[in-house]
């Protein structure tokens, strides 16, 4: 897959751009670098003609084969093992729209506020479940 740097307005967002018709719109994907075995989870946006028209403006390097392109920010390139833009890398992209995939996409997001909110939400969920279990145990009838 040919790697392209994200546009300035996309650089700190939690998505990448690719052309994969089998993915649902705004799907959460797991991207795995086959060489380093490192993975990232993020949202996938579809490359279309409107995106190409904006992206392929000079002085940026044009995307000539959208089906083999991945437009990805530096945060995610670093997470995949320090991939450089304009390189060809063996990546595996798979849909991961489960609750776990969505949580991983939030905890690996480039913006710290999203990561913090996800972790606080996860901790709150765990504490809520513990509280529910302890509450049920406290009212459970005991035999004497």
mmCIF file of C-alpha atoms in Angstrom:
data_model
loop_
_atom_site.group_PDB
_atom_site.id
_atom_site.type_symbol
_atom_site.label_atom_id
_atom_site.label_comp_id
_atom_site.label_asym_id
_atom_site.label_seq_id
_atom_site.Cartn_x
_atom_site.Cartn_y
_atom_site.Cartn_z
ATOM 1 C CA UNK A 1 0.000 0.000 0.000
ATOM 2 C CA UNK A 2 1.350 3.447 -0.908
ATOM 3 C CA UNK A 3 1.420 5.815 2.091
ATOM 4 C CA UNK A 4 0.489 9.479 1.708
ATOM 5 C CA UNK A 5 0.685 12.172 4.379
ATOM 6 C CA UNK A 6 -2.611 13.501 5.706
ATOM 7 C CA UNK A 7 -3.760 16.974 4.734
ATOM 8 C CA UNK A 8 -3.223 19.651 7.371
ATOM 9 C CA UNK A 9 -6.910 19.690 8.330
ATOM 10 C CA UNK A 10 -6.883 15.890 8.781
ATOM 11 C CA UNK A 11 -3.516 15.546 10.517
ATOM 12 C CA UNK A 12 -4.908 15.511 14.066
ATOM 13 C CA UNK A 13 -8.163 13.720 13.392
ATOM 14 C CA UNK A 14 -8.949 10.114 14.253
ATOM 15 C CA UNK A 15 -9.324 8.893 10.697
ATOM 16 C CA UNK A 16 -7.454 7.753 7.646
ATOM 17 C CA UNK A 17 -8.493 7.898 3.994
ATOM 18 C CA UNK A 18 -8.572 4.809 1.798
ATOM 19 C CA UNK A 19 -10.596 3.282 -0.996
ATOM 20 C CA UNK A 20 -12.160 0.034 0.127
ATOM 21 C CA UNK A 21 -15.703 -0.513 -1.138
ATOM 22 C CA UNK A 22 -16.324 -3.473 1.175
ATOM 23 C CA UNK A 23 -16.117 -1.248 4.284
ATOM 24 C CA UNK A 24 -19.262 0.408 5.626
ATOM 25 C CA UNK A 25 -19.267 4.223 5.623
ATOM 26 C CA UNK A 26 -17.109 5.687 8.426
ATOM 27 C CA UNK A 27 -16.157 2.218 9.584
ATOM 28 C CA UNK A 28 -13.690 1.616 12.400
ATOM 29 C CA UNK A 29 -10.736 -0.320 11.038
ATOM 30 C CA UNK A 30 -7.752 -2.143 12.445
ATOM 31 C CA UNK A 31 -4.591 -1.458 10.455
ATOM 32 C CA UNK A 32 -1.732 -3.891 10.986
ATOM 33 C CA UNK A 33 1.797 -3.429 9.705
ATOM 34 C CA UNK A 34 2.746 -6.916 8.542
ATOM 35 C CA UNK A 35 6.463 -6.230 9.011
ATOM 36 C CA UNK A 36 6.465 -4.756 12.535
ATOM 37 C CA UNK A 37 3.195 -6.432 13.686
ATOM 38 C CA UNK A 38 2.113 -3.079 15.178
ATOM 39 C CA UNK A 39 -1.552 -2.098 14.939
ATOM 40 C CA UNK A 40 -3.701 1.006 15.145
ATOM 41 C CA UNK A 41 -7.463 1.396 15.293
ATOM 42 C CA UNK A 42 -9.127 4.388 13.658
ATOM 43 C CA UNK A 43 -12.043 5.507 11.556
ATOM 44 C CA UNK A 44 -11.805 4.975 7.794
ATOM 45 C CA UNK A 45 -13.050 7.578 5.359
ATOM 46 C CA UNK A 46 -13.493 6.684 1.699
ATOM 47 C CA UNK A 47 -11.367 8.317 -0.983
ATOM 48 C CA UNK A 48 -13.692 9.660 -3.659
ATOM 49 C CA UNK A 49 -13.394 12.130 -6.525
ATOM 50 C CA UNK A 50 -14.072 15.129 -4.263
ATOM 51 C CA UNK A 51 -11.292 14.105 -1.892
ATOM 52 C CA UNK A 52 -8.884 13.514 -4.781
ATOM 53 C CA UNK A 53 -9.675 16.920 -6.269
ATOM 54 C CA UNK A 54 -8.717 18.614 -2.988
ATOM 55 C CA UNK A 55 -5.765 16.352 -2.187
ATOM 56 C CA UNK A 56 -4.111 16.375 -5.611
ATOM 57 C CA UNK A 57 -3.413 20.113 -5.639
ATOM 58 C CA UNK A 58 0.130 21.332 -6.143
ATOM 59 C CA UNK A 59 2.641 21.161 -4.446
ATOM 60 C CA UNK A 60 1.300 17.961 -2.854
ATOM 61 C CA UNK A 61 2.227 14.644 -4.477
ATOM 62 C CA UNK A 62 -0.832 13.344 -6.338
ATOM 63 C CA UNK A 63 -2.596 10.092 -5.646
ATOM 64 C CA UNK A 64 -2.640 8.212 -8.939
ATOM 65 C CA UNK A 65 -3.937 4.819 -7.703
ATOM 66 C CA UNK A 66 -6.575 5.452 -4.998
ATOM 67 C CA UNK A 67 -7.292 1.722 -4.599
ATOM 68 C CA UNK A 68 -3.697 1.193 -3.405
ATOM 69 C CA UNK A 69 -3.367 4.415 -1.368
ATOM 70 C CA UNK A 70 -3.627 5.185 2.340
ATOM 71 C CA UNK A 71 -3.718 8.815 3.462
ATOM 72 C CA UNK A 72 -2.653 8.746 7.088
ATOM 73 C CA UNK A 73 -1.420 11.232 9.685
ATOM 74 C CA UNK A 74 1.947 11.153 11.457
ATOM 75 C CA UNK A 75 0.356 9.931 14.720
ATOM 76 C CA UNK A 76 -0.872 6.712 13.121
ATOM 77 C CA UNK A 77 2.264 6.286 10.989
ATOM 78 C CA UNK A 78 4.307 6.392 14.226
ATOM 79 C CA UNK A 79 1.928 3.885 15.812
ATOM 80 C CA UNK A 80 2.513 1.509 12.916
ATOM 81 C CA UNK A 81 6.262 1.576 13.434
ATOM 82 C CA UNK A 82 7.430 4.913 12.088
ATOM 83 C CA UNK A 83 6.252 4.533 8.502
ATOM 84 C CA UNK A 84 7.419 7.322 6.184
ATOM 85 C CA UNK A 85 5.078 8.924 3.696
ATOM 86 C CA UNK A 86 5.633 8.006 0.053
ATOM 87 C CA UNK A 87 6.711 4.506 1.024
ATOM 88 C CA UNK A 88 5.154 1.196 0.031
ATOM 89 C CA UNK A 89 4.258 -0.827 3.111
ATOM 90 C CA UNK A 90 2.531 -4.188 3.541
ATOM 91 C CA UNK A 91 -0.518 -3.249 5.607
ATOM 92 C CA UNK A 92 -3.572 -5.279 6.481
ATOM 93 C CA UNK A 93 -6.812 -3.312 6.877
ATOM 94 C CA UNK A 94 -9.859 -5.000 8.401
ATOM 95 C CA UNK A 95 -13.195 -3.728 9.675
ATOM 96 C CA UNK A 96 -13.460 -3.663 13.461
ATOM 97 C CA UNK A 97 -16.839 -2.124 14.292
ATOM 98 C CA UNK A 98 -17.304 -3.948 17.587
ATOM 99 C CA UNK A 99 -17.494 -2.050 20.874
ATOM 100 C CA UNK A 100 -13.878 -3.098 21.565
ATOM 101 C CA UNK A 101 -12.694 -1.731 18.211
ATOM 102 C CA UNK A 102 -14.470 1.572 18.855
ATOM 103 C CA UNK A 103 -12.930 1.785 22.335
ATOM 104 C CA UNK A 104 -9.452 1.065 20.924
ATOM 105 C CA UNK A 105 -9.993 3.738 18.251
ATOM 106 C CA UNK A 106 -10.744 6.252 21.013
ATOM 107 C CA UNK A 107 -7.850 5.220 23.278
ATOM 108 C CA UNK A 108 -5.454 5.479 20.334
ATOM 109 C CA UNK A 109 -6.821 8.786 19.033
ATOM 110 C CA UNK A 110 -4.354 11.610 18.230
ATOM 111 C CA UNK A 111 -6.189 14.096 20.477
ATOM 112 C CA UNK A 112 -5.506 13.721 24.202
ATOM 113 C CA UNK A 113 -9.021 14.820 25.182
ATOM 114 C CA UNK A 114 -10.513 11.863 23.288
ATOM 115 C CA UNK A 115 -8.051 9.407 24.850
ATOM 116 C CA UNK A 116 -8.745 10.776 28.340
ATOM 117 C CA UNK A 117 -12.523 10.660 27.877
ATOM 118 C CA UNK A 118 -12.364 7.064 26.657
ATOM 119 C CA UNK A 119 -10.245 5.921 29.598
ATOM 120 C CA UNK A 120 -12.423 7.765 32.125
ATOM 121 C CA UNK A 121 -15.514 6.221 30.548
ATOM 122 C CA UNK A 122 -13.949 2.751 30.717
ATOM 123 C CA UNK A 123 -12.948 3.220 34.363
ATOM 124 C CA UNK A 124 -16.444 4.503 35.150
ATOM 125 C CA UNK A 125 -17.969 1.430 33.528
ATOM 126 C CA UNK A 126 -15.768 -0.937 35.553
ATOM 127 C CA UNK A 127 -16.514 0.905 38.815
ATOM 128 C CA UNK A 128 -20.236 0.871 38.009
ATOM 129 C CA UNK A 129 -20.210 -2.892 37.452
ATOM 130 C CA UNK A 130 -18.259 -3.436 40.698
ATOM 131 C CA UNK A 131 -20.752 -1.221 42.564
ATOM 132 C CA UNK A 132 -23.701 -3.114 41.090
ATOM 133 C CA UNK A 133 -22.207 -6.470 42.083
ATOM 134 C CA UNK A 134 -21.434 -5.261 45.616
ATOM 135 C CA UNK A 135 -24.946 -3.821 45.920
ATOM 136 C CA UNK A 136 -26.540 -7.107 44.872
ATOM 137 C CA UNK A 137 -24.304 -9.045 47.267
ATOM 138 C CA UNK A 138 -25.249 -6.729 50.152
ATOM 139 C CA UNK A 139 -28.976 -7.368 49.768
ATOM 140 C CA UNK A 140 -28.673 -11.043 48.915
ATOM 141 C CA UNK A 141 -30.425 -13.086 51.614
ATOM 142 C CA UNK A 142 -28.109 -15.188 53.727
ATOM 143 C CA UNK A 143 -29.055 -18.359 55.517
ATOM 144 C CA UNK A 144 -28.408 -18.549 59.226
#
